[in-house]
Structures are given as C-alpha cells and as structure tokens.
Amino acid sequence: MRTDPLSFLTAELDTLKQQGLYRHLRILDGEQKATATIDHRQVVNLSSNNYLGLTTHPRLRERARDALDRLGAGSGSVRTIAGTMSVHIELEQRLAAFKQTEAVVVFQSGFAANAGTVAAVLSKDDVVVSDELNHASIIDGCRLSRAAIKVFPHKDVDAARRVLQELPAAQRKLLITDGVFSMDGDLGAVPGLCGLAEEFGCIMMVDDAHASGVFGRNGRGTIDHFAMHGRVDIQVGTLSKAIGALGGYVAGSRSLIEFLYHRARPFLFSTSHPPAVAAACIAALDVLEEEPQIIERLWENTRFFKAGLKALGFNTGLSESPITPVIAGEGALAMKLSDRLFAEGVFAQGIAFPTVARDKARVRTIVTATHTRDELQFALDVFAKVGRELGLR
Ligand SMILES: Cc1ncc(COP(=O)(O)O)c(C=O)c1O
C-alpha cells in the first residue's frame, strides 16, 4: 500500500492540537451581520470587517441584483483578454475620483493588489523598507519581487531613516506601511514616512485596507485623514472590508496604473470580478458619499466599546481604530478566551502566532456601525465575566 506522502502535515496538525492552537472554521448560517448565527448559535459578532454593515445594505443588494440580471454571473476572462466590462471601468473611475488620484486599477482582492503591485514595481536590484507589522500580502509581494527587504521596528520613523541612510543614493527604494495595522488597530506613521520618502527619493506606498471607509472624509482613508494627498505614490485599498463586497485596488498616477495593466501578475493571469461584485462596490461608494452618518455611527460605537473594555481593565494595546485587541499573552489562553466568549454569546476570534508575536496572542474585536448599544453592552458584560474567570482583568 502507498504510504501517505503528506503524513507530516497530520503530525503538524497534531502538534497544534496539543498546543491548544488548532482551530475549526466557524460557519456563518445566514448573513454577515452585527448579531449573527455562527455554528448554529446566535452571537454578537465582533469578528467581521464589515465596518459599515454594507454587506447587507439594500443599495448594494439592488445594484448587484440589477448587474446580475443585465450582465450575467461572471466576466468570463482575465481583464487583459476579454474580461474588462464597462462596469469594471466605471468602478475604477469612481474610485479614482474618490481617492483623488489620476487612476485606479482593481484587483481580485486586497491581497492580490499588494502582492501583485510590489512584485511588479520592484526587481532584484531594488530595496523595500517595510514596517515590521506590515500585512502578509506586502511581505509576500516583497519576497516575490526579489528585492532586498529591510524591516524597521513598528512605526519607528527614526529607525527607518537610519536604514535609508545606509543605502546607496542611486538604489531604487520603496518605503511601505499599512495605514491601519490589522491586528493592533493603530495607525501607520504615514506623515513621518512621507517626509522620509521625499528626503531619500523613495517610492511611498500605503496599504489602506482597514482605513478605507473608516478614516478620512467620507472614508477616503489615512492619506486623507493625515492630509497627505499627492505625497503617497501608491495607495492600496480593499473592497472586501468596509466596502462590503470583494476586491482590492491600487490608486496612483496614470502611468503606474498602465504599468500594472502590463506587469501585475494577478491582473494578467486571473479572471476579473463578476459584474455584480463591481456593481455592489459602486453602490458602496454612493453610500459613503451620500450617507456619511453611517461612518459617524461606526465611530460612536468604537468610542463606546473601546472605553468599556479599557474600564474593565483589559490590555487593549495602542488601538486608534474600530479594531480593538484584547491581549491575553500566550496562544492557548487567547484561544480559551475566544472559546469562552463564544459559549457566552460573543464571537471574537482568537489570534496567535504566526499572525501575531508568540507572547501577544489575543482576541481581536471589531465593532461596526450597525451594532446597537444593547449588543455592545451585552458583549462588555460577557467580557467582564469571562475575563475575571480567566484572570485577565
Ligand atoms: C492590512 C491588510 N491589507 C490587505 C488585506 C487583504 O485584503 P483582502 O481581504 O481584500 O484580500 C488585509 C486583509 O486581511 C489586511 O488586513
């Protein structure tokens, strides 16, 4: 009989089980909402990236349905062959106007936008100077580019300067940060790094996946929040989080975008969005522009919940956004916290190494505009009870 050549994977899974780090995929029955049915249990949902509740917004549903009826279920091709539909172009034009850049290209995901762009723009003689907590898609893009990778400590602009001072003036350099860090919820050092990029002639890139729809006027992101328009060469955003659908995009100069049409591998070698997805994203932009009060509700809920967790004595790190971690320390303890919260009716996913440092495992909470005060108060009460039980407060 043939021996299983993948048996080493089973051994790795057994190790995760022994360490208390093995996770089942939780299954959402029904819609992605503030209170949701997950694994057949009704819970207050603090784990989605659906910041504004747009996944189920009537305007998105209606536009998607209309596009489905008029244009069909799929695009049938990659963008560069037969898969560029007018709805894709309309979305890119709307995003460019929204982001105040010359042009935008949409990718299948934020991951593809980051990885595809860094890998296309840089090559092996270049260097990337990257915040240590940047998203995995940036790290993968850096590796794919074969450029040298220099990592600076989180948000440490002086350390980034020291790295840049050591590099040959003529070498091409990309300076890159997340706008909002997805695990800690703090803001990137965008203004300081923009200054450095100008001083050292770097390409400046910001991944605003968690900032789009959340920070800046009408949710234009951290570049708008920090008034850095014109100083960031490559802006990445996602359509999968606050925008409520799926996709990622790069905003920048017309030549950057045309270059990506020719060289970004996810754009060239993977089929474009179904028209209903692009249409839903256009409707989401309508909502951001016409119903900004939804963003204000997100921030009211954020302030209420963050203050509540702090008052209970949890370690919530340095968050400045609707993402608030509750740091437990060891991985198994964070997973236990998450499981106990779930059993009491609150879904806050546990996150451990390698996603975060080994001693900084946590549950990550994300409030949305659509949570009611009662739901958030219920979640705080459950945190109080379970936190006491586990000695975390
Ligand atoms: C900072 C950051 N960038 C990029 C992405 C990828 O976005 P998407 O889910 O659209 O692929 C994520 C999502 O996890 C993220 O947190």
mmCIF file of C-alpha atoms and ligand atoms in Angstrom:
data_model
loop_
_atom_site.group_PDB
_atom_site.id
_atom_site.type_symbol
_atom_site.label_atom_id
_atom_site.label_comp_id
_atom_site.label_asym_id
_atom_site.label_seq_id
_atom_site.Cartn_x
_atom_site.Cartn_y
_atom_site.Cartn_z
ATOM 1 C CA MET A 1 0.000 0.000 0.000
ATOM 2 C CA ARG A 2 1.222 3.518 -0.776
ATOM 3 C CA THR A 3 2.339 5.477 2.291
ATOM 4 C CA ASP A 4 0.814 8.935 2.551
ATOM 5 C CA PRO A 5 3.492 11.454 1.463
ATOM 6 C CA LEU A 6 1.530 14.173 3.293
ATOM 7 C CA SER A 7 1.520 12.409 6.674
ATOM 8 C CA PHE A 8 3.900 15.073 8.034
ATOM 9 C CA LEU A 9 1.001 17.518 7.769
ATOM 10 C CA THR A 10 -1.113 15.366 10.075
ATOM 11 C CA ALA A 11 1.767 15.400 12.550
ATOM 12 C CA GLU A 12 1.868 19.210 12.386
ATOM 13 C CA LEU A 13 -1.867 19.393 12.990
ATOM 14 C CA ASP A 14 -1.476 17.074 15.995
ATOM 15 C CA THR A 15 1.119 19.462 17.413
ATOM 16 C CA LEU A 16 -1.305 22.371 17.013
ATOM 17 C CA LYS A 17 -3.949 20.334 18.842
ATOM 18 C CA GLN A 18 -1.550 19.564 21.713
ATOM 19 C CA GLN A 19 -0.714 23.286 21.964
ATOM 20 C CA GLY A 20 -4.386 24.302 22.063
ATOM 21 C CA LEU A 21 -3.938 26.224 18.778
ATOM 22 C CA TYR A 22 -5.979 24.048 16.425
ATOM 23 C CA ARG A 23 -8.988 25.917 15.019
ATOM 24 C CA HIS A 24 -12.194 24.734 13.434
ATOM 25 C CA LEU A 25 -13.594 27.041 10.780
ATOM 26 C CA ARG A 26 -16.649 28.648 12.313
ATOM 27 C CA ILE A 27 -19.616 28.582 9.966
ATOM 28 C CA LEU A 28 -21.919 31.520 9.456
ATOM 29 C CA ASP A 29 -25.513 30.493 8.818
ATOM 30 C CA GLY A 30 -27.168 33.377 7.013
ATOM 31 C CA GLU A 31 -25.996 36.946 6.643
ATOM 32 C CA GLN A 32 -22.858 38.680 7.869
ATOM 33 C CA LYS A 33 -24.427 40.954 10.486
ATOM 34 C CA ALA A 34 -23.801 42.516 13.915
ATOM 35 C CA THR A 35 -25.727 39.689 15.545
ATOM 36 C CA ALA A 36 -25.279 36.539 13.516
ATOM 37 C CA THR A 37 -25.866 32.808 13.659
ATOM 38 C CA ILE A 38 -22.500 31.099 13.759
ATOM 39 C CA ASP A 39 -22.103 27.358 14.327
ATOM 40 C CA HIS A 40 -25.881 27.313 14.934
ATOM 41 C CA ARG A 41 -25.565 29.763 17.797
ATOM 42 C CA GLN A 42 -26.771 33.358 17.913
ATOM 43 C CA VAL A 43 -23.860 35.588 18.910
ATOM 44 C CA VAL A 44 -22.879 39.238 18.947
ATOM 45 C CA ASN A 45 -20.400 39.264 16.095
ATOM 46 C CA LEU A 46 -17.197 41.198 16.837
ATOM 47 C CA SER A 47 -15.093 39.429 14.229
ATOM 48 C CA SER A 48 -16.094 40.707 10.817
ATOM 49 C CA ASN A 49 -14.501 43.507 8.797
ATOM 50 C CA ASN A 50 -17.973 44.657 7.803
ATOM 51 C CA TYR A 51 -17.338 48.052 9.442
ATOM 52 C CA LEU A 52 -20.319 49.847 7.966
ATOM 53 C CA GLY A 53 -22.734 46.945 7.622
ATOM 54 C CA LEU A 54 -22.599 47.271 3.842
ATOM 55 C CA THR A 55 -22.538 43.503 3.163
ATOM 56 C CA THR A 56 -26.317 43.546 3.556
ATOM 57 C CA HIS A 57 -27.110 47.170 2.634
ATOM 58 C CA PRO A 58 -30.219 47.446 0.386
ATOM 59 C CA ARG A 59 -28.458 49.729 -2.122
ATOM 60 C CA LEU A 60 -25.633 47.210 -2.651
ATOM 61 C CA ARG A 61 -28.051 44.312 -2.981
ATOM 62 C CA GLU A 62 -30.141 46.191 -5.526
ATOM 63 C CA ARG A 63 -27.171 47.219 -7.715
ATOM 64 C CA ALA A 64 -25.716 43.701 -7.557
ATOM 65 C CA ARG A 65 -29.075 42.138 -8.482
ATOM 66 C CA ASP A 66 -29.514 44.523 -11.394
ATOM 67 C CA ALA A 67 -25.993 43.779 -12.693
ATOM 68 C CA LEU A 68 -26.603 40.057 -12.321
ATOM 69 C CA ASP A 69 -29.811 40.308 -14.369
ATOM 70 C CA ARG A 70 -28.339 42.552 -17.068
ATOM 71 C CA LEU A 71 -24.766 41.261 -17.283
ATOM 72 C CA GLY A 72 -24.716 37.686 -16.022
ATOM 73 C CA ALA A 73 -22.914 35.793 -13.304
ATOM 74 C CA GLY A 74 -19.305 36.065 -14.407
ATOM 75 C CA SER A 75 -16.896 38.105 -16.512
ATOM 76 C CA GLY A 76 -15.569 35.088 -18.367
ATOM 77 C CA SER A 77 -11.973 36.209 -18.815
ATOM 78 C CA VAL A 78 -8.973 37.970 -17.359
ATOM 79 C CA ARG A 79 -9.017 41.749 -17.712
ATOM 80 C CA THR A 80 -6.339 41.869 -20.427
ATOM 81 C CA ILE A 81 -8.137 39.458 -22.759
ATOM 82 C CA ALA A 82 -11.940 39.724 -22.792
ATOM 83 C CA GLY A 83 -12.770 40.350 -19.120
ATOM 84 C CA THR A 84 -12.848 44.153 -18.916
ATOM 85 C CA MET A 85 -16.522 45.105 -18.720
ATOM 86 C CA SER A 86 -17.766 48.688 -18.663
ATOM 87 C CA VAL A 87 -18.826 48.166 -15.033
ATOM 88 C CA HIS A 88 -15.160 47.488 -14.102
ATOM 89 C CA ILE A 89 -14.096 50.736 -15.743
ATOM 90 C CA GLU A 90 -16.936 52.646 -14.079
ATOM 91 C CA LEU A 91 -15.811 51.326 -10.677
ATOM 92 C CA GLU A 92 -12.183 52.317 -11.330
ATOM 93 C CA GLN A 93 -13.195 55.820 -12.399
ATOM 94 C CA ARG A 94 -15.375 56.237 -9.313
ATOM 95 C CA LEU A 95 -12.550 55.040 -7.059
ATOM 96 C CA ALA A 96 -10.011 57.376 -8.693
ATOM 97 C CA ALA A 97 -12.318 60.348 -8.130
ATOM 98 C CA PHE A 98 -12.940 59.217 -4.543
ATOM 99 C CA LYS A 99 -9.237 58.780 -3.775
ATOM 100 C CA GLN A 100 -8.296 61.964 -5.668
ATOM 101 C CA THR A 101 -5.743 60.218 -7.878
ATOM 102 C CA GLU A 102 -5.311 60.105 -11.653
ATOM 103 C CA ALA A 103 -6.263 56.463 -11.994
ATOM 104 C CA VAL A 104 -7.152 53.208 -10.232
ATOM 105 C CA VAL A 105 -6.818 49.538 -11.102
ATOM 106 C CA VAL A 106 -8.989 46.949 -9.353
ATOM 107 C CA PHE A 107 -7.629 43.526 -8.408
ATOM 108 C CA GLN A 108 -9.477 40.416 -7.263
ATOM 109 C CA SER A 109 -8.541 41.081 -3.622
ATOM 110 C CA GLY A 110 -6.544 43.405 -1.426
ATOM 111 C CA PHE A 111 -4.027 40.598 -1.058
ATOM 112 C CA ALA A 112 -3.573 40.409 -4.832
ATOM 113 C CA ALA A 113 -3.316 44.216 -5.062
ATOM 114 C CA ASN A 114 -0.474 44.395 -2.529
ATOM 115 C CA ALA A 115 1.438 41.324 -3.600
ATOM 116 C CA GLY A 116 0.938 41.962 -7.313
ATOM 117 C CA THR A 117 1.951 45.600 -7.135
ATOM 118 C CA VAL A 118 5.096 45.317 -5.020
ATOM 119 C CA ALA A 119 6.280 42.353 -7.091
ATOM 120 C CA ALA A 120 5.651 44.236 -10.356
ATOM 121 C CA VAL A 121 7.181 47.572 -9.401
ATOM 122 C CA LEU A 122 10.411 46.247 -7.852
ATOM 123 C CA SER A 123 13.107 43.889 -9.057
ATOM 124 C CA LYS A 124 16.183 42.251 -7.596
ATOM 125 C CA ASP A 125 18.436 45.314 -7.566
ATOM 126 C CA ASP A 126 15.915 47.338 -5.536
ATOM 127 C CA VAL A 127 15.188 47.558 -1.821
ATOM 128 C CA VAL A 128 11.997 47.645 0.255
ATOM 129 C CA VAL A 129 11.974 49.395 3.621
ATOM 130 C CA SER A 130 8.993 47.955 5.468
ATOM 131 C CA ASP A 131 7.309 48.310 8.893
ATOM 132 C CA GLU A 132 7.752 45.083 10.865
ATOM 133 C CA LEU A 133 3.984 44.645 11.297
ATOM 134 C CA ASN A 134 3.007 45.144 7.655
ATOM 135 C CA HIS A 135 0.406 42.763 6.273
ATOM 136 C CA ALA A 136 1.346 39.308 4.949
ATOM 137 C CA SER A 137 0.396 40.330 1.391
ATOM 138 C CA ILE A 138 3.041 43.063 1.463
ATOM 139 C CA ILE A 139 5.616 40.625 2.792
ATOM 140 C CA ASP A 140 4.773 38.111 0.076
ATOM 141 C CA GLY A 141 4.962 40.841 -2.592
ATOM 142 C CA CYS A 142 8.394 41.843 -1.299
ATOM 143 C CA ARG A 143 9.587 38.228 -1.474
ATOM 144 C CA LEU A 144 8.202 37.761 -4.982
ATOM 145 C CA SER A 145 9.928 40.921 -6.187
ATOM 146 C CA ARG A 146 13.340 39.502 -5.121
ATOM 147 C CA ALA A 147 14.280 42.993 -3.900
ATOM 148 C CA ALA A 148 16.316 43.269 -0.679
ATOM 149 C CA ILE A 149 13.994 43.590 2.331
ATOM 150 C CA LYS A 150 14.878 45.902 5.234
ATOM 151 C CA VAL A 151 12.447 45.861 8.131
ATOM 152 C CA PHE A 152 12.192 48.719 10.619
ATOM 153 C CA PRO A 153 10.635 48.440 14.117
ATOM 154 C CA HIS A 154 6.935 49.207 14.226
ATOM 155 C CA LYS A 155 6.201 52.882 13.410
ATOM 156 C CA ASP A 156 9.802 53.872 14.184
ATOM 157 C CA VAL A 157 10.499 56.657 11.673
ATOM 158 C CA ASP A 158 13.982 57.322 13.102
ATOM 159 C CA ALA A 159 14.911 53.680 12.632
ATOM 160 C CA ALA A 160 13.602 53.806 9.049
ATOM 161 C CA ARG A 161 15.774 56.890 8.482
ATOM 162 C CA ARG A 162 18.857 55.021 9.744
ATOM 163 C CA VAL A 163 18.106 52.188 7.304
ATOM 164 C CA LEU A 164 17.736 54.655 4.420
ATOM 165 C CA GLN A 165 20.960 56.479 5.301
ATOM 166 C CA GLU A 166 22.903 53.238 4.823
ATOM 167 C CA LEU A 167 21.572 52.630 1.314
ATOM 168 C CA PRO A 168 23.247 53.851 -1.901
ATOM 169 C CA ALA A 169 21.575 57.059 -3.112
ATOM 170 C CA ALA A 170 21.075 55.635 -6.611
ATOM 171 C CA GLN A 171 19.325 52.449 -5.479
ATOM 172 C CA ARG A 172 15.554 52.352 -6.085
ATOM 173 C CA LYS A 173 13.720 52.232 -2.753
ATOM 174 C CA LEU A 174 10.136 51.527 -1.747
ATOM 175 C CA LEU A 175 9.020 52.732 1.691
ATOM 176 C CA ILE A 176 5.885 50.944 2.785
ATOM 177 C CA THR A 177 3.445 50.889 5.689
ATOM 178 C CA ASP A 178 -0.061 49.800 6.499
ATOM 179 C CA GLY A 179 -2.377 52.780 7.052
ATOM 180 C CA VAL A 180 -4.150 50.887 9.867
ATOM 181 C CA PHE A 181 -2.488 47.783 11.289
ATOM 182 C CA SER A 182 -4.936 44.934 11.143
ATOM 183 C CA MET A 183 -4.034 43.155 14.372
ATOM 184 C CA ASP A 184 -3.392 46.162 16.642
ATOM 185 C CA GLY A 185 -5.666 48.772 15.139
ATOM 186 C CA ASP A 186 -3.069 51.533 15.367
ATOM 187 C CA LEU A 187 -2.262 53.955 12.555
ATOM 188 C CA GLY A 188 0.885 53.766 10.432
ATOM 189 C CA ALA A 189 3.475 56.528 10.711
ATOM 190 C CA VAL A 190 2.225 57.936 7.415
ATOM 191 C CA PRO A 191 3.233 61.628 7.748
ATOM 192 C CA GLY A 192 6.722 60.864 9.081
ATOM 193 C CA LEU A 193 7.362 58.259 6.418
ATOM 194 C CA CYS A 194 6.108 60.575 3.646
ATOM 195 C CA GLY A 195 8.703 63.093 4.814
ATOM 196 C CA LEU A 196 11.423 60.428 4.682
ATOM 197 C CA ALA A 197 10.314 59.272 1.242
ATOM 198 C CA GLU A 198 10.734 62.817 -0.055
ATOM 199 C CA GLU A 199 14.108 63.265 1.646
ATOM 200 C CA PHE A 200 15.540 59.994 0.319
ATOM 201 C CA GLY A 201 13.748 59.836 -3.036
ATOM 202 C CA CYS A 202 11.745 56.699 -2.168
ATOM 203 C CA ILE A 203 8.549 55.441 -3.735
ATOM 204 C CA MET A 204 5.959 55.842 -0.938
ATOM 205 C CA MET A 205 3.268 53.154 -0.586
ATOM 206 C CA VAL A 206 0.430 52.849 1.947
ATOM 207 C CA ASP A 207 -1.906 49.870 2.366
ATOM 208 C CA ASP A 208 -5.201 51.380 3.499
ATOM 209 C CA ALA A 209 -7.195 48.130 3.614
ATOM 210 C CA HIS A 210 -8.616 48.808 7.085
ATOM 211 C CA ALA A 211 -8.765 52.585 6.647
ATOM 212 C CA SER A 212 -10.942 52.786 3.550
ATOM 213 C CA GLY A 213 -14.495 53.593 4.608
ATOM 214 C CA VAL A 214 -13.298 54.279 8.149
ATOM 215 C CA PHE A 215 -10.783 57.174 8.229
ATOM 216 C CA GLY A 216 -10.730 60.448 6.304
ATOM 217 C CA ARG A 217 -13.559 62.442 4.754
ATOM 218 C CA ASN A 218 -16.355 60.032 3.705
ATOM 219 C CA GLY A 219 -13.930 57.176 4.424
ATOM 220 C CA ARG A 220 -11.219 58.217 1.960
ATOM 221 C CA GLY A 221 -8.555 56.608 4.162
ATOM 222 C CA THR A 222 -5.446 57.628 6.074
ATOM 223 C CA ILE A 223 -3.945 59.677 3.244
ATOM 224 C CA ASP A 224 -6.961 61.941 3.508
ATOM 225 C CA HIS A 225 -7.033 61.718 7.332
ATOM 226 C CA PHE A 226 -3.412 62.928 7.522
ATOM 227 C CA ALA A 227 -3.820 65.368 4.584
ATOM 228 C CA MET A 228 -1.090 63.565 2.611
ATOM 229 C CA HIS A 229 -2.680 63.832 -0.839
ATOM 230 C CA GLY A 230 -0.019 63.970 -3.552
ATOM 231 C CA ARG A 231 2.677 62.575 -1.233
ATOM 232 C CA VAL A 232 1.858 58.837 -1.481
ATOM 233 C CA ASP A 233 2.764 57.303 -4.848
ATOM 234 C CA ILE A 234 0.943 54.002 -4.399
ATOM 235 C CA GLN A 235 -2.250 53.711 -2.365
ATOM 236 C CA VAL A 236 -3.817 50.301 -1.853
ATOM 237 C CA GLY A 237 -7.358 49.832 -0.658
ATOM 238 C CA THR A 238 -9.705 46.903 -0.310
ATOM 239 C CA LEU A 239 -13.305 46.440 -1.373
ATOM 240 C CA SER A 240 -13.642 43.425 0.936
ATOM 241 C CA LYS A 241 -13.907 45.133 4.304
ATOM 242 C CA ALA A 242 -15.827 48.402 4.872
ATOM 243 C CA ILE A 243 -16.945 48.430 1.229
ATOM 244 C CA GLY A 244 -18.763 45.174 1.955
ATOM 245 C CA ALA A 245 -18.077 43.142 -1.190
ATOM 246 C CA LEU A 246 -14.769 41.799 -2.563
ATOM 247 C CA GLY A 247 -11.633 43.102 -4.232
ATOM 248 C CA GLY A 248 -8.655 45.381 -3.856
ATOM 249 C CA TYR A 249 -7.357 48.356 -5.765
ATOM 250 C CA VAL A 250 -4.325 50.490 -6.393
ATOM 251 C CA ALA A 251 -4.704 54.251 -6.751
ATOM 252 C CA GLY A 252 -1.973 56.443 -8.196
ATOM 253 C CA SER A 253 -0.665 58.069 -11.354
ATOM 254 C CA ARG A 254 -1.941 57.078 -14.790
ATOM 255 C CA SER A 255 1.491 55.648 -15.672
ATOM 256 C CA LEU A 256 1.590 53.499 -12.508
ATOM 257 C CA ILE A 257 -1.812 52.048 -13.349
ATOM 258 C CA GLU A 258 -0.958 51.426 -17.004
ATOM 259 C CA PHE A 259 2.273 49.752 -15.950
ATOM 260 C CA LEU A 260 0.285 47.468 -13.619
ATOM 261 C CA TYR A 261 -2.049 46.592 -16.520
ATOM 262 C CA HIS A 262 1.042 45.216 -18.258
ATOM 263 C CA ARG A 263 3.034 43.707 -15.424
ATOM 264 C CA ALA A 264 0.934 42.900 -12.323
ATOM 265 C CA ARG A 265 0.575 39.138 -12.452
ATOM 266 C CA PRO A 266 -2.770 38.772 -10.594
ATOM 267 C CA PHE A 267 -4.232 41.307 -13.040
ATOM 268 C CA LEU A 268 -2.796 39.498 -16.052
ATOM 269 C CA PHE A 269 -3.373 35.906 -15.036
ATOM 270 C CA SER A 270 -6.600 35.762 -13.016
ATOM 271 C CA THR A 271 -10.219 36.360 -14.032
ATOM 272 C CA SER A 272 -11.842 39.686 -13.196
ATOM 273 C CA HIS A 273 -14.750 40.276 -10.843
ATOM 274 C CA PRO A 274 -18.258 39.118 -11.632
ATOM 275 C CA PRO A 275 -20.167 42.251 -12.712
ATOM 276 C CA ALA A 276 -22.457 42.041 -9.663
ATOM 277 C CA VAL A 277 -19.439 42.475 -7.375
ATOM 278 C CA ALA A 278 -18.189 45.550 -9.233
ATOM 279 C CA ALA A 279 -21.718 46.998 -9.250
ATOM 280 C CA ALA A 280 -22.099 46.440 -5.488
ATOM 281 C CA CYS A 281 -18.824 48.313 -4.935
ATOM 282 C CA ILE A 282 -20.115 51.271 -6.958
ATOM 283 C CA ALA A 283 -23.236 51.328 -4.774
ATOM 284 C CA ALA A 284 -20.993 51.275 -1.683
ATOM 285 C CA LEU A 285 -19.231 54.411 -2.936
ATOM 286 C CA ASP A 286 -22.663 56.043 -3.360
ATOM 287 C CA VAL A 287 -23.394 55.193 0.281
ATOM 288 C CA LEU A 288 -20.065 56.629 1.509
ATOM 289 C CA GLU A 289 -20.674 59.834 -0.417
ATOM 290 C CA GLU A 290 -24.373 60.241 0.377
ATOM 291 C CA GLU A 291 -24.762 58.687 3.854
ATOM 292 C CA PRO A 292 -21.609 59.690 5.788
ATOM 293 C CA GLN A 293 -23.600 59.462 9.047
ATOM 294 C CA ILE A 294 -23.016 55.700 8.842
ATOM 295 C CA ILE A 295 -19.282 56.364 9.422
ATOM 296 C CA GLU A 296 -20.105 58.603 12.385
ATOM 297 C CA ARG A 297 -22.143 55.743 13.888
ATOM 298 C CA LEU A 298 -19.133 53.445 13.487
ATOM 299 C CA TRP A 299 -17.010 55.905 15.446
ATOM 300 C CA GLU A 300 -19.624 56.399 18.190
ATOM 301 C CA ASN A 301 -19.746 52.632 18.676
ATOM 302 C CA THR A 302 -15.954 52.426 18.564
ATOM 303 C CA ARG A 303 -15.551 55.029 21.310
ATOM 304 C CA PHE A 304 -18.188 53.374 23.493
ATOM 305 C CA PHE A 305 -16.807 49.839 23.185
ATOM 306 C CA LYS A 306 -13.128 50.762 23.491
ATOM 307 C CA ALA A 307 -13.803 52.815 26.609
ATOM 308 C CA GLY A 308 -15.810 49.898 28.039
ATOM 309 C CA LEU A 309 -13.004 47.372 27.510
ATOM 310 C CA LYS A 310 -10.448 49.756 28.989
ATOM 311 C CA ALA A 311 -12.645 50.433 32.024
ATOM 312 C CA LEU A 312 -12.812 46.671 32.606
ATOM 313 C CA GLY A 313 -9.019 46.655 32.891
ATOM 314 C CA PHE A 314 -8.102 44.676 29.763
ATOM 315 C CA ASN A 315 -4.855 45.214 27.881
ATOM 316 C CA THR A 316 -6.157 46.729 24.629
ATOM 317 C CA GLY A 317 -2.788 47.823 23.246
ATOM 318 C CA LEU A 318 -2.492 51.061 21.301
ATOM 319 C CA SER A 319 -5.506 50.866 19.035
ATOM 320 C CA GLU A 320 -6.784 54.064 17.386
ATOM 321 C CA SER A 321 -9.428 52.482 15.167
ATOM 322 C CA PRO A 322 -12.532 50.238 15.409
ATOM 323 C CA ILE A 323 -10.120 47.275 15.714
ATOM 324 C CA THR A 324 -9.508 46.726 19.433
ATOM 325 C CA PRO A 325 -7.389 43.769 20.524
ATOM 326 C CA VAL A 326 -7.771 42.198 23.944
ATOM 327 C CA ILE A 327 -4.277 40.884 24.524
ATOM 328 C CA ALA A 328 -4.110 37.666 26.549
ATOM 329 C CA GLY A 329 -0.419 36.726 26.115
ATOM 330 C CA GLU A 330 0.022 33.031 25.419
ATOM 331 C CA GLY A 331 -1.715 31.484 22.359
ATOM 332 C CA ALA A 332 -3.649 28.817 24.258
ATOM 333 C CA LEU A 333 -5.031 31.413 26.683
ATOM 334 C CA ALA A 334 -6.245 33.636 23.824
ATOM 335 C CA MET A 335 -7.978 30.659 22.211
ATOM 336 C CA LYS A 336 -9.583 29.758 25.537
ATOM 337 C CA LEU A 337 -10.776 33.349 25.957
ATOM 338 C CA SER A 338 -12.286 33.256 22.476
ATOM 339 C CA ASP A 339 -13.985 29.906 23.121
ATOM 340 C CA ARG A 340 -15.436 31.009 26.471
ATOM 341 C CA LEU A 341 -16.723 34.272 24.961
ATOM 342 C CA PHE A 342 -18.359 32.281 22.195
ATOM 343 C CA ALA A 343 -20.012 29.926 24.653
ATOM 344 C CA GLU A 344 -21.471 33.012 26.376
ATOM 345 C CA GLY A 345 -22.734 34.523 23.107
ATOM 346 C CA VAL A 346 -19.898 36.756 21.823
ATOM 347 C CA PHE A 347 -17.789 35.974 18.774
ATOM 348 C CA ALA A 348 -14.294 37.478 18.982
ATOM 349 C CA GLN A 349 -11.770 35.385 17.103
ATOM 350 C CA GLY A 350 -8.576 34.265 18.834
ATOM 351 C CA ILE A 351 -5.364 35.177 17.006
ATOM 352 C CA ALA A 352 -1.986 33.655 17.803
ATOM 353 C CA PHE A 353 1.478 33.104 16.325
ATOM 354 C CA PRO A 354 2.429 33.379 13.453
ATOM 355 C CA THR A 355 -0.203 36.095 12.823
ATOM 356 C CA VAL A 356 0.986 37.980 15.935
ATOM 357 C CA ALA A 357 4.054 37.610 18.190
ATOM 358 C CA ARG A 358 4.101 34.476 20.380
ATOM 359 C CA ASP A 359 3.616 36.398 23.638
ATOM 360 C CA LYS A 360 0.965 38.771 22.235
ATOM 361 C CA ALA A 361 -1.835 36.360 21.346
ATOM 362 C CA ARG A 362 -5.219 38.000 21.590
ATOM 363 C CA VAL A 363 -8.819 38.106 20.657
ATOM 364 C CA ARG A 364 -9.483 40.832 18.131
ATOM 365 C CA THR A 365 -12.706 42.792 18.347
ATOM 366 C CA ILE A 366 -14.122 44.933 15.554
ATOM 367 C CA VAL A 367 -17.288 46.917 16.146
ATOM 368 C CA THR A 368 -19.472 48.013 13.269
ATOM 369 C CA ALA A 369 -21.822 50.904 12.601
ATOM 370 C CA THR A 370 -24.744 48.511 12.851
ATOM 371 C CA HIS A 371 -24.166 47.181 16.387
ATOM 372 C CA THR A 372 -26.770 48.507 18.801
ATOM 373 C CA ARG A 373 -25.810 49.840 22.230
ATOM 374 C CA ASP A 374 -27.564 46.835 23.796
ATOM 375 C CA GLU A 375 -25.473 44.414 21.755
ATOM 376 C CA LEU A 376 -22.255 46.172 22.692
ATOM 377 C CA GLN A 377 -23.214 46.375 26.371
ATOM 378 C CA PHE A 378 -24.057 42.666 26.332
ATOM 379 C CA ALA A 379 -20.613 41.952 24.830
ATOM 380 C CA LEU A 380 -18.900 44.082 27.508
ATOM 381 C CA ASP A 381 -20.772 42.216 30.250
ATOM 382 C CA VAL A 382 -19.645 38.892 28.803
ATOM 383 C CA PHE A 383 -16.039 40.148 28.530
ATOM 384 C CA ALA A 384 -16.238 41.210 32.184
ATOM 385 C CA LYS A 385 -17.422 37.777 33.295
ATOM 386 C CA VAL A 386 -15.056 35.673 31.168
ATOM 387 C CA GLY A 387 -12.075 37.983 31.745
ATOM 388 C CA ARG A 388 -12.498 37.625 35.508
ATOM 389 C CA GLU A 389 -12.811 33.864 35.207
ATOM 390 C CA LEU A 390 -9.510 33.649 33.239
ATOM 391 C CA GLY A 391 -7.623 36.162 35.391
ATOM 392 C CA LEU A 392 -7.235 38.688 32.570
ATOM 393 C CA ARG A 393 -8.572 41.687 34.484
HETATM 394 C C1 LIG B 1 -3.720 45.349 6.122
HETATM 395 C C2 LIG B 1 -4.368 44.435 5.129
HETATM 396 N N1 LIG B 1 -4.022 44.536 3.837
HETATM 397 C C3 LIG B 1 -4.577 43.742 2.910
HETATM 398 C C4 LIG B 1 -5.521 42.798 3.241
HETATM 399 C C5 LIG B 1 -6.099 41.915 2.172
HETATM 400 O O1 LIG B 1 -7.352 42.366 1.786
HETATM 401 P P1 LIG B 1 -8.397 41.359 1.111
HETATM 402 O O2 LIG B 1 -9.132 40.682 2.204
HETATM 403 O O3 LIG B 1 -9.232 42.242 0.260
HETATM 404 O O4 LIG B 1 -7.586 40.384 0.311
HETATM 405 C C6 LIG B 1 -5.920 42.662 4.554
HETATM 406 C C7 LIG B 1 -6.951 41.649 4.916
HETATM 407 O O5 LIG B 1 -6.784 40.838 5.776
HETATM 408 C C8 LIG B 1 -5.329 43.496 5.531
HETATM 409 O O6 LIG B 1 -5.664 43.375 6.819
#
